[in-house]
Amino acid sequence: MSIESILTAVVPITVAGVVTISVGYYLIKSDIDKYFRLRFASAKKEERTQLFSLRLQAHERLIVFVERINPSNLFLRLYVPGISVKELQGLVLNEIRSEYQHNVTQQLYVSERVWNVVRKLKDDTLAMVNHGVQGLPEQATGMDLSKKVLQHMAEIADNPYDLTLDLVKKDIHQLF
């Protein structure tokens, strides 16, 4: 067999194969496109669902954080009978900082406004405790610090912890 006879036999088969594949591709092209669109849409929906879950968890954790640094809860949880002012101050400040560090990544999932308010609340709580120590006598107890800070909280017209919780809740409702 010569090359010419081989080419004469192979070329029609090759052309027929290319035509068959091309026709087949055009017949199922829309199905292939639809498959990839649905797959992409499904992946996007799953990503949105996961992000929604993370955002909801972040709001929940910030609510717990605000409740835990609220002086009425904080002093109740950390107070030990006979504890000195300086010891209680140290415990409270360490607790607030630790709680904050534990929740610092939540800022990725909440609005900037909410995060700024939560951070300011933390800073104001630290300042309130430090300010409460000032003016107390050396022999003052942890109970004296608790009373002074809680009395200051009672004098505030709008409880900043309740206001922060309301803001976090409003931010959650924007997710729905």
mmCIF file with all atom_site columns, C-alpha atoms in Angstrom:
data_model
loop_
_atom_site.group_PDB
_atom_site.id
_atom_site.type_symbol
_atom_site.label_atom_id
_atom_site.label_alt_id
_atom_site.label_comp_id
_atom_site.label_asym_id
_atom_site.label_entity_id
_atom_site.label_seq_id
_atom_site.pdbx_PDB_ins_code
_atom_site.Cartn_x
_atom_site.Cartn_y
_atom_site.Cartn_z
_atom_site.occupancy
_atom_site.B_iso_or_equiv
_atom_site.pdbx_formal_charge
_atom_site.auth_seq_id
_atom_site.auth_comp_id
_atom_site.auth_asym_id
_atom_site.auth_atom_id
_atom_site.pdbx_PDB_model_num
ATOM 1   C CA . MET A 1 1   ? 0.000   0.000  0.000   1.00 0.00 ? 1   MET A CA 1
ATOM 2   C CA . SER A 1 2   ? 1.156   3.370  -0.872  1.00 0.00 ? 2   SER A CA 1
ATOM 3   C CA . ILE A 1 3   ? 0.893   6.488  1.234   1.00 0.00 ? 3   ILE A CA 1
ATOM 4   C CA . GLU A 1 4   ? -1.633  7.857  -1.217  1.00 0.00 ? 4   GLU A CA 1
ATOM 5   C CA . SER A 1 5   ? -3.981  4.934  -0.759  1.00 0.00 ? 5   SER A CA 1
ATOM 6   C CA . ILE A 1 6   ? -3.621  5.084  3.031   1.00 0.00 ? 6   ILE A CA 1
ATOM 7   C CA . LEU A 1 7   ? -4.385  8.833  3.041   1.00 0.00 ? 7   LEU A CA 1
ATOM 8   C CA . THR A 1 8   ? -7.336  8.282  0.726   1.00 0.00 ? 8   THR A CA 1
ATOM 9   C CA . ALA A 1 9   ? -8.759  5.752  3.213   1.00 0.00 ? 9   ALA A CA 1
ATOM 10  C CA . VAL A 1 10  ? -7.886  7.657  6.447   1.00 0.00 ? 10  VAL A CA 1
ATOM 11  C CA . VAL A 1 11  ? -8.906  11.215 5.501   1.00 0.00 ? 11  VAL A CA 1
ATOM 12  C CA . PRO A 1 12  ? -12.632 10.452 5.019   1.00 0.00 ? 12  PRO A CA 1
ATOM 13  C CA . ILE A 1 13  ? -12.697 8.524  8.292   1.00 0.00 ? 13  ILE A CA 1
ATOM 14  C CA . THR A 1 14  ? -10.938 11.402 10.084  1.00 0.00 ? 14  THR A CA 1
ATOM 15  C CA . VAL A 1 15  ? -13.250 14.001 8.591   1.00 0.00 ? 15  VAL A CA 1
ATOM 16  C CA . ALA A 1 16  ? -16.275 11.873 9.512   1.00 0.00 ? 16  ALA A CA 1
ATOM 17  C CA . GLY A 1 17  ? -14.928 11.573 13.088  1.00 0.00 ? 17  GLY A CA 1
ATOM 18  C CA . VAL A 1 18  ? -14.355 15.318 13.410  1.00 0.00 ? 18  VAL A CA 1
ATOM 19  C CA . VAL A 1 19  ? -17.818 16.053 12.009  1.00 0.00 ? 19  VAL A CA 1
ATOM 20  C CA . THR A 1 20  ? -19.414 13.536 14.408  1.00 0.00 ? 20  THR A CA 1
ATOM 21  C CA . ILE A 1 21  ? -17.602 14.972 17.429  1.00 0.00 ? 21  ILE A CA 1
ATOM 22  C CA . SER A 1 22  ? -18.462 18.551 16.390  1.00 0.00 ? 22  SER A CA 1
ATOM 23  C CA . VAL A 1 23  ? -22.139 17.721 15.902  1.00 0.00 ? 23  VAL A CA 1
ATOM 24  C CA . GLY A 1 24  ? -22.192 15.852 19.226  1.00 0.00 ? 24  GLY A CA 1
ATOM 25  C CA . TYR A 1 25  ? -20.537 18.769 21.014  1.00 0.00 ? 25  TYR A CA 1
ATOM 26  C CA . TYR A 1 26  ? -23.039 21.297 19.642  1.00 0.00 ? 26  TYR A CA 1
ATOM 27  C CA . LEU A 1 27  ? -25.924 19.007 20.594  1.00 0.00 ? 27  LEU A CA 1
ATOM 28  C CA . ILE A 1 28  ? -24.824 18.736 24.240  1.00 0.00 ? 28  ILE A CA 1
ATOM 29  C CA . LYS A 1 29  ? -23.113 22.151 24.622  1.00 0.00 ? 29  LYS A CA 1
ATOM 30  C CA . SER A 1 30  ? -26.175 23.734 26.244  1.00 0.00 ? 30  SER A CA 1
ATOM 31  C CA . ASP A 1 31  ? -26.401 20.803 28.681  1.00 0.00 ? 31  ASP A CA 1
ATOM 32  C CA . ILE A 1 32  ? -22.713 21.188 29.573  1.00 0.00 ? 32  ILE A CA 1
ATOM 33  C CA . ASP A 1 33  ? -23.142 24.931 30.097  1.00 0.00 ? 33  ASP A CA 1
ATOM 34  C CA . LYS A 1 34  ? -26.246 24.358 32.224  1.00 0.00 ? 34  LYS A CA 1
ATOM 35  C CA . TYR A 1 35  ? -24.405 21.765 34.325  1.00 0.00 ? 35  TYR A CA 1
ATOM 36  C CA . PHE A 1 36  ? -21.532 24.162 35.102  1.00 0.00 ? 36  PHE A CA 1
ATOM 37  C CA . ARG A 1 37  ? -23.884 27.072 35.806  1.00 0.00 ? 37  ARG A CA 1
ATOM 38  C CA . LEU A 1 38  ? -25.870 24.973 38.271  1.00 0.00 ? 38  LEU A CA 1
ATOM 39  C CA . ARG A 1 39  ? -22.719 23.648 39.883  1.00 0.00 ? 39  ARG A CA 1
ATOM 40  C CA . PHE A 1 40  ? -21.314 27.176 40.244  1.00 0.00 ? 40  PHE A CA 1
ATOM 41  C CA . ALA A 1 41  ? -24.606 28.479 41.618  1.00 0.00 ? 41  ALA A CA 1
ATOM 42  C CA . SER A 1 42  ? -24.766 25.620 44.108  1.00 0.00 ? 42  SER A CA 1
ATOM 43  C CA . ALA A 1 43  ? -21.218 26.333 45.274  1.00 0.00 ? 43  ALA A CA 1
ATOM 44  C CA . LYS A 1 44  ? -22.028 30.037 45.682  1.00 0.00 ? 44  LYS A CA 1
ATOM 45  C CA . LYS A 1 45  ? -25.169 29.214 47.668  1.00 0.00 ? 45  LYS A CA 1
ATOM 46  C CA . GLU A 1 46  ? -23.155 26.922 49.946  1.00 0.00 ? 46  GLU A CA 1
ATOM 47  C CA . GLU A 1 47  ? -20.556 29.673 50.462  1.00 0.00 ? 47  GLU A CA 1
ATOM 48  C CA . ARG A 1 48  ? -23.304 32.191 51.320  1.00 0.00 ? 48  ARG A CA 1
ATOM 49  C CA . THR A 1 49  ? -24.827 29.716 53.772  1.00 0.00 ? 49  THR A CA 1
ATOM 50  C CA . GLN A 1 50  ? -21.463 29.176 55.463  1.00 0.00 ? 50  GLN A CA 1
ATOM 51  C CA . LEU A 1 51  ? -20.779 32.916 55.625  1.00 0.00 ? 51  LEU A CA 1
ATOM 52  C CA . PHE A 1 52  ? -24.243 33.537 57.067  1.00 0.00 ? 52  PHE A CA 1
ATOM 53  C CA . SER A 1 53  ? -23.566 30.915 59.738  1.00 0.00 ? 53  SER A CA 1
ATOM 54  C CA . LEU A 1 54  ? -20.210 32.504 60.618  1.00 0.00 ? 54  LEU A CA 1
ATOM 55  C CA . ARG A 1 55  ? -21.756 35.964 60.815  1.00 0.00 ? 55  ARG A CA 1
ATOM 56  C CA . LEU A 1 56  ? -24.551 34.716 63.041  1.00 0.00 ? 56  LEU A CA 1
ATOM 57  C CA . GLN A 1 57  ? -22.060 32.982 65.334  1.00 0.00 ? 57  GLN A CA 1
ATOM 58  C CA . ALA A 1 58  ? -19.973 36.156 65.518  1.00 0.00 ? 58  ALA A CA 1
ATOM 59  C CA . HIS A 1 59  ? -23.003 38.157 66.643  1.00 0.00 ? 59  HIS A CA 1
ATOM 60  C CA . GLU A 1 60  ? -23.827 35.502 69.217  1.00 0.00 ? 60  GLU A CA 1
ATOM 61  C CA . ARG A 1 61  ? -20.271 35.580 70.563  1.00 0.00 ? 61  ARG A CA 1
ATOM 62  C CA . LEU A 1 62  ? -20.311 39.365 70.795  1.00 0.00 ? 62  LEU A CA 1
ATOM 63  C CA . ILE A 1 63  ? -23.546 39.216 72.774  1.00 0.00 ? 63  ILE A CA 1
ATOM 64  C CA . VAL A 1 64  ? -21.886 36.798 75.195  1.00 0.00 ? 64  VAL A CA 1
ATOM 65  C CA . PHE A 1 65  ? -18.819 39.069 75.350  1.00 0.00 ? 65  PHE A CA 1
ATOM 66  C CA . VAL A 1 66  ? -20.910 42.145 76.200  1.00 0.00 ? 66  VAL A CA 1
ATOM 67  C CA . GLU A 1 67  ? -22.779 40.210 78.881  1.00 0.00 ? 67  GLU A CA 1
ATOM 68  C CA . ARG A 1 68  ? -19.537 38.862 80.358  1.00 0.00 ? 68  ARG A CA 1
ATOM 69  C CA . ILE A 1 69  ? -17.874 42.295 80.640  1.00 0.00 ? 69  ILE A CA 1
ATOM 70  C CA . ASN A 1 70  ? -20.981 43.940 82.068  1.00 0.00 ? 70  ASN A CA 1
ATOM 71  C CA . PRO A 1 71  ? -19.829 44.958 85.587  1.00 0.00 ? 71  PRO A CA 1
ATOM 72  C CA . SER A 1 72  ? -22.916 43.483 87.246  1.00 0.00 ? 72  SER A CA 1
ATOM 73  C CA . ASN A 1 73  ? -21.998 40.067 85.805  1.00 0.00 ? 73  ASN A CA 1
ATOM 74  C CA . LEU A 1 74  ? -18.236 40.545 85.966  1.00 0.00 ? 74  LEU A CA 1
ATOM 75  C CA . PHE A 1 75  ? -18.029 41.379 89.665  1.00 0.00 ? 75  PHE A CA 1
ATOM 76  C CA . LEU A 1 76  ? -20.522 38.662 90.574  1.00 0.00 ? 76  LEU A CA 1
ATOM 77  C CA . ARG A 1 77  ? -18.432 36.084 88.703  1.00 0.00 ? 77  ARG A CA 1
ATOM 78  C CA . LEU A 1 78  ? -14.989 37.196 89.926  1.00 0.00 ? 78  LEU A CA 1
ATOM 79  C CA . TYR A 1 79  ? -15.636 38.426 93.445  1.00 0.00 ? 79  TYR A CA 1
ATOM 80  C CA . VAL A 1 80  ? -14.137 36.367 96.250  1.00 0.00 ? 80  VAL A CA 1
ATOM 81  C CA . PRO A 1 81  ? -14.860 37.339 99.875  1.00 0.00 ? 81  PRO A CA 1
ATOM 82  C CA . GLY A 1 82  ? -11.913 39.185 101.424 1.00 0.00 ? 82  GLY A CA 1
ATOM 83  C CA . ILE A 1 83  ? -10.236 40.008 98.109  1.00 0.00 ? 83  ILE A CA 1
ATOM 84  C CA . SER A 1 84  ? -8.352  43.298 98.023  1.00 0.00 ? 84  SER A CA 1
ATOM 85  C CA . VAL A 1 85  ? -9.115  46.146 95.647  1.00 0.00 ? 85  VAL A CA 1
ATOM 86  C CA . LYS A 1 86  ? -5.873  45.634 93.723  1.00 0.00 ? 86  LYS A CA 1
ATOM 87  C CA . GLU A 1 87  ? -6.432  41.887 93.399  1.00 0.00 ? 87  GLU A CA 1
ATOM 88  C CA . LEU A 1 88  ? -9.983  42.330 92.153  1.00 0.00 ? 88  LEU A CA 1
ATOM 89  C CA . GLN A 1 89  ? -8.894  45.107 89.805  1.00 0.00 ? 89  GLN A CA 1
ATOM 90  C CA . GLY A 1 90  ? -6.220  42.809 88.351  1.00 0.00 ? 90  GLY A CA 1
ATOM 91  C CA . LEU A 1 91  ? -8.668  39.929 87.963  1.00 0.00 ? 91  LEU A CA 1
ATOM 92  C CA . VAL A 1 92  ? -11.284 42.119 86.298  1.00 0.00 ? 92  VAL A CA 1
ATOM 93  C CA . LEU A 1 93  ? -8.839  43.785 83.899  1.00 0.00 ? 93  LEU A CA 1
ATOM 94  C CA . ASN A 1 94  ? -7.296  40.439 82.929  1.00 0.00 ? 94  ASN A CA 1
ATOM 95  C CA . GLU A 1 95  ? -10.747 38.898 82.409  1.00 0.00 ? 95  GLU A CA 1
ATOM 96  C CA . ILE A 1 96  ? -11.892 41.736 80.155  1.00 0.00 ? 96  ILE A CA 1
ATOM 97  C CA . ARG A 1 97  ? -8.694  41.637 78.081  1.00 0.00 ? 97  ARG A CA 1
ATOM 98  C CA . SER A 1 98  ? -8.805  37.861 77.827  1.00 0.00 ? 98  SER A CA 1
ATOM 99  C CA . GLU A 1 99  ? -12.449 37.869 76.727  1.00 0.00 ? 99  GLU A CA 1
ATOM 100 C CA . TYR A 1 100 ? -11.673 40.546 74.155  1.00 0.00 ? 100 TYR A CA 1
ATOM 101 C CA . GLN A 1 101 ? -8.691  38.647 72.742  1.00 0.00 ? 101 GLN A CA 1
ATOM 102 C CA . HIS A 1 102 ? -10.824 35.530 72.548  1.00 0.00 ? 102 HIS A CA 1
ATOM 103 C CA . ASN A 1 103 ? -13.366 37.397 70.405  1.00 0.00 ? 103 ASN A CA 1
ATOM 104 C CA . VAL A 1 104 ? -11.158 39.743 68.380  1.00 0.00 ? 104 VAL A CA 1
ATOM 105 C CA . THR A 1 105 ? -11.606 37.783 65.145  1.00 0.00 ? 105 THR A CA 1
ATOM 106 C CA . GLN A 1 106 ? -15.349 38.345 65.221  1.00 0.00 ? 106 GLN A CA 1
ATOM 107 C CA . GLN A 1 107 ? -14.732 41.759 63.703  1.00 0.00 ? 107 GLN A CA 1
ATOM 108 C CA . LEU A 1 108 ? -14.418 39.988 60.349  1.00 0.00 ? 108 LEU A CA 1
ATOM 109 C CA . TYR A 1 109 ? -18.101 39.055 60.396  1.00 0.00 ? 109 TYR A CA 1
ATOM 110 C CA . VAL A 1 110 ? -19.860 42.078 61.904  1.00 0.00 ? 110 VAL A CA 1
ATOM 111 C CA . SER A 1 111 ? -20.288 45.604 60.646  1.00 0.00 ? 111 SER A CA 1
ATOM 112 C CA . GLU A 1 112 ? -17.508 48.080 61.315  1.00 0.00 ? 112 GLU A CA 1
ATOM 113 C CA . ARG A 1 113 ? -19.903 50.180 63.375  1.00 0.00 ? 113 ARG A CA 1
ATOM 114 C CA . VAL A 1 114 ? -20.783 47.272 65.669  1.00 0.00 ? 114 VAL A CA 1
ATOM 115 C CA . TRP A 1 115 ? -17.154 46.310 66.121  1.00 0.00 ? 115 TRP A CA 1
ATOM 116 C CA . ASN A 1 116 ? -16.148 49.894 66.958  1.00 0.00 ? 116 ASN A CA 1
ATOM 117 C CA . VAL A 1 117 ? -18.916 50.134 69.568  1.00 0.00 ? 117 VAL A CA 1
ATOM 118 C CA . VAL A 1 118 ? -17.921 46.795 71.127  1.00 0.00 ? 118 VAL A CA 1
ATOM 119 C CA . ARG A 1 119 ? -14.262 47.833 71.247  1.00 0.00 ? 119 ARG A CA 1
ATOM 120 C CA . LYS A 1 120 ? -15.169 51.194 72.805  1.00 0.00 ? 120 LYS A CA 1
ATOM 121 C CA . LEU A 1 121 ? -17.358 49.441 75.373  1.00 0.00 ? 121 LEU A CA 1
ATOM 122 C CA . LYS A 1 122 ? -14.396 47.248 76.317  1.00 0.00 ? 122 LYS A CA 1
ATOM 123 C CA . ASP A 1 123 ? -12.109 50.294 76.634  1.00 0.00 ? 123 ASP A CA 1
ATOM 124 C CA . ASP A 1 124 ? -14.717 52.207 78.654  1.00 0.00 ? 124 ASP A CA 1
ATOM 125 C CA . THR A 1 125 ? -15.183 49.232 80.978  1.00 0.00 ? 125 THR A CA 1
ATOM 126 C CA . LEU A 1 126 ? -11.436 49.039 81.607  1.00 0.00 ? 126 LEU A CA 1
ATOM 127 C CA . ALA A 1 127 ? -11.358 52.791 82.290  1.00 0.00 ? 127 ALA A CA 1
ATOM 128 C CA . MET A 1 128 ? -14.392 52.569 84.594  1.00 0.00 ? 128 MET A CA 1
ATOM 129 C CA . VAL A 1 129 ? -12.742 49.869 86.701  1.00 0.00 ? 129 VAL A CA 1
ATOM 130 C CA . ASN A 1 130 ? -9.449  51.778 86.854  1.00 0.00 ? 130 ASN A CA 1
ATOM 131 C CA . HIS A 1 131 ? -11.306 54.977 87.723  1.00 0.00 ? 131 HIS A CA 1
ATOM 132 C CA . GLY A 1 132 ? -13.240 53.107 90.431  1.00 0.00 ? 132 GLY A CA 1
ATOM 133 C CA . VAL A 1 133 ? -9.982  52.210 92.165  1.00 0.00 ? 133 VAL A CA 1
ATOM 134 C CA . GLN A 1 134 ? -8.974  55.854 92.330  1.00 0.00 ? 134 GLN A CA 1
ATOM 135 C CA . GLY A 1 135 ? -10.092 57.543 95.493  1.00 0.00 ? 135 GLY A CA 1
ATOM 136 C CA . LEU A 1 136 ? -10.540 54.293 97.408  1.00 0.00 ? 136 LEU A CA 1
ATOM 137 C CA . PRO A 1 137 ? -8.405  53.976 100.550 1.00 0.00 ? 137 PRO A CA 1
ATOM 138 C CA . GLU A 1 138 ? -5.448  51.532 100.616 1.00 0.00 ? 138 GLU A CA 1
ATOM 139 C CA . GLN A 1 139 ? -7.295  49.147 102.939 1.00 0.00 ? 139 GLN A CA 1
ATOM 140 C CA . ALA A 1 140 ? -10.413 49.051 100.717 1.00 0.00 ? 140 ALA A CA 1
ATOM 141 C CA . THR A 1 141 ? -11.763 45.663 99.751  1.00 0.00 ? 141 THR A CA 1
ATOM 142 C CA . GLY A 1 142 ? -12.932 44.247 96.473  1.00 0.00 ? 142 GLY A CA 1
ATOM 143 C CA . MET A 1 143 ? -16.467 44.771 97.733  1.00 0.00 ? 143 MET A CA 1
ATOM 144 C CA . ASP A 1 144 ? -15.785 48.524 97.907  1.00 0.00 ? 144 ASP A CA 1
ATOM 145 C CA . LEU A 1 145 ? -14.650 48.541 94.284  1.00 0.00 ? 145 LEU A CA 1
ATOM 146 C CA . SER A 1 146 ? -17.699 46.531 93.218  1.00 0.00 ? 146 SER A CA 1
ATOM 147 C CA . LYS A 1 147 ? -20.040 48.916 95.014  1.00 0.00 ? 147 LYS A CA 1
ATOM 148 C CA . LYS A 1 148 ? -18.360 52.003 93.552  1.00 0.00 ? 148 LYS A CA 1
ATOM 149 C CA . VAL A 1 149 ? -18.453 50.737 89.962  1.00 0.00 ? 149 VAL A CA 1
ATOM 150 C CA . LEU A 1 150 ? -22.018 49.435 90.248  1.00 0.00 ? 150 LEU A CA 1
ATOM 151 C CA . GLN A 1 151 ? -23.137 52.714 91.812  1.00 0.00 ? 151 GLN A CA 1
ATOM 152 C CA . HIS A 1 152 ? -21.562 54.570 88.885  1.00 0.00 ? 152 HIS A CA 1
ATOM 153 C CA . MET A 1 153 ? -23.440 52.254 86.488  1.00 0.00 ? 153 MET A CA 1
ATOM 154 C CA . ALA A 1 154 ? -26.716 53.015 88.285  1.00 0.00 ? 154 ALA A CA 1
ATOM 155 C CA . GLU A 1 155 ? -26.153 56.734 87.727  1.00 0.00 ? 155 GLU A CA 1
ATOM 156 C CA . ILE A 1 156 ? -25.794 56.362 83.947  1.00 0.00 ? 156 ILE A CA 1
ATOM 157 C CA . ALA A 1 157 ? -29.051 57.265 82.201  1.00 0.00 ? 157 ALA A CA 1
ATOM 158 C CA . ASP A 1 158 ? -28.686 54.788 79.317  1.00 0.00 ? 158 ASP A CA 1
ATOM 159 C CA . ASN A 1 159 ? -26.931 51.537 80.146  1.00 0.00 ? 159 ASN A CA 1
ATOM 160 C CA . PRO A 1 160 ? -24.127 51.218 77.549  1.00 0.00 ? 160 PRO A CA 1
ATOM 161 C CA . TYR A 1 161 ? -24.221 47.424 77.747  1.00 0.00 ? 161 TYR A CA 1
ATOM 162 C CA . ASP A 1 162 ? -27.930 47.347 76.872  1.00 0.00 ? 162 ASP A CA 1
ATOM 163 C CA . LEU A 1 163 ? -27.380 49.873 74.071  1.00 0.00 ? 163 LEU A CA 1
ATOM 164 C CA . THR A 1 164 ? -24.552 47.752 72.649  1.00 0.00 ? 164 THR A CA 1
ATOM 165 C CA . LEU A 1 165 ? -26.676 44.613 72.815  1.00 0.00 ? 165 LEU A CA 1
ATOM 166 C CA . ASP A 1 166 ? -29.456 46.440 70.960  1.00 0.00 ? 166 ASP A CA 1
ATOM 167 C CA . LEU A 1 167 ? -26.996 47.512 68.263  1.00 0.00 ? 167 LEU A CA 1
ATOM 168 C CA . VAL A 1 168 ? -25.686 43.949 67.844  1.00 0.00 ? 168 VAL A CA 1
ATOM 169 C CA . LYS A 1 169 ? -29.248 42.644 67.580  1.00 0.00 ? 169 LYS A CA 1
ATOM 170 C CA . LYS A 1 170 ? -30.124 45.237 64.946  1.00 0.00 ? 170 LYS A CA 1
ATOM 171 C CA . ASP A 1 171 ? -27.048 44.206 62.982  1.00 0.00 ? 171 ASP A CA 1
ATOM 172 C CA . ILE A 1 172 ? -28.190 40.566 63.166  1.00 0.00 ? 172 ILE A CA 1
ATOM 173 C CA . HIS A 1 173 ? -31.633 41.477 61.855  1.00 0.00 ? 173 HIS A CA 1
ATOM 174 C CA . GLN A 1 174 ? -30.039 43.068 58.800  1.00 0.00 ? 174 GLN A CA 1
ATOM 175 C CA . LEU A 1 175 ? -28.781 39.600 57.855  1.00 0.00 ? 175 LEU A CA 1
ATOM 176 C CA . PHE A 1 176 ? -32.336 38.335 57.380  1.00 0.00 ? 176 PHE A CA 1
#
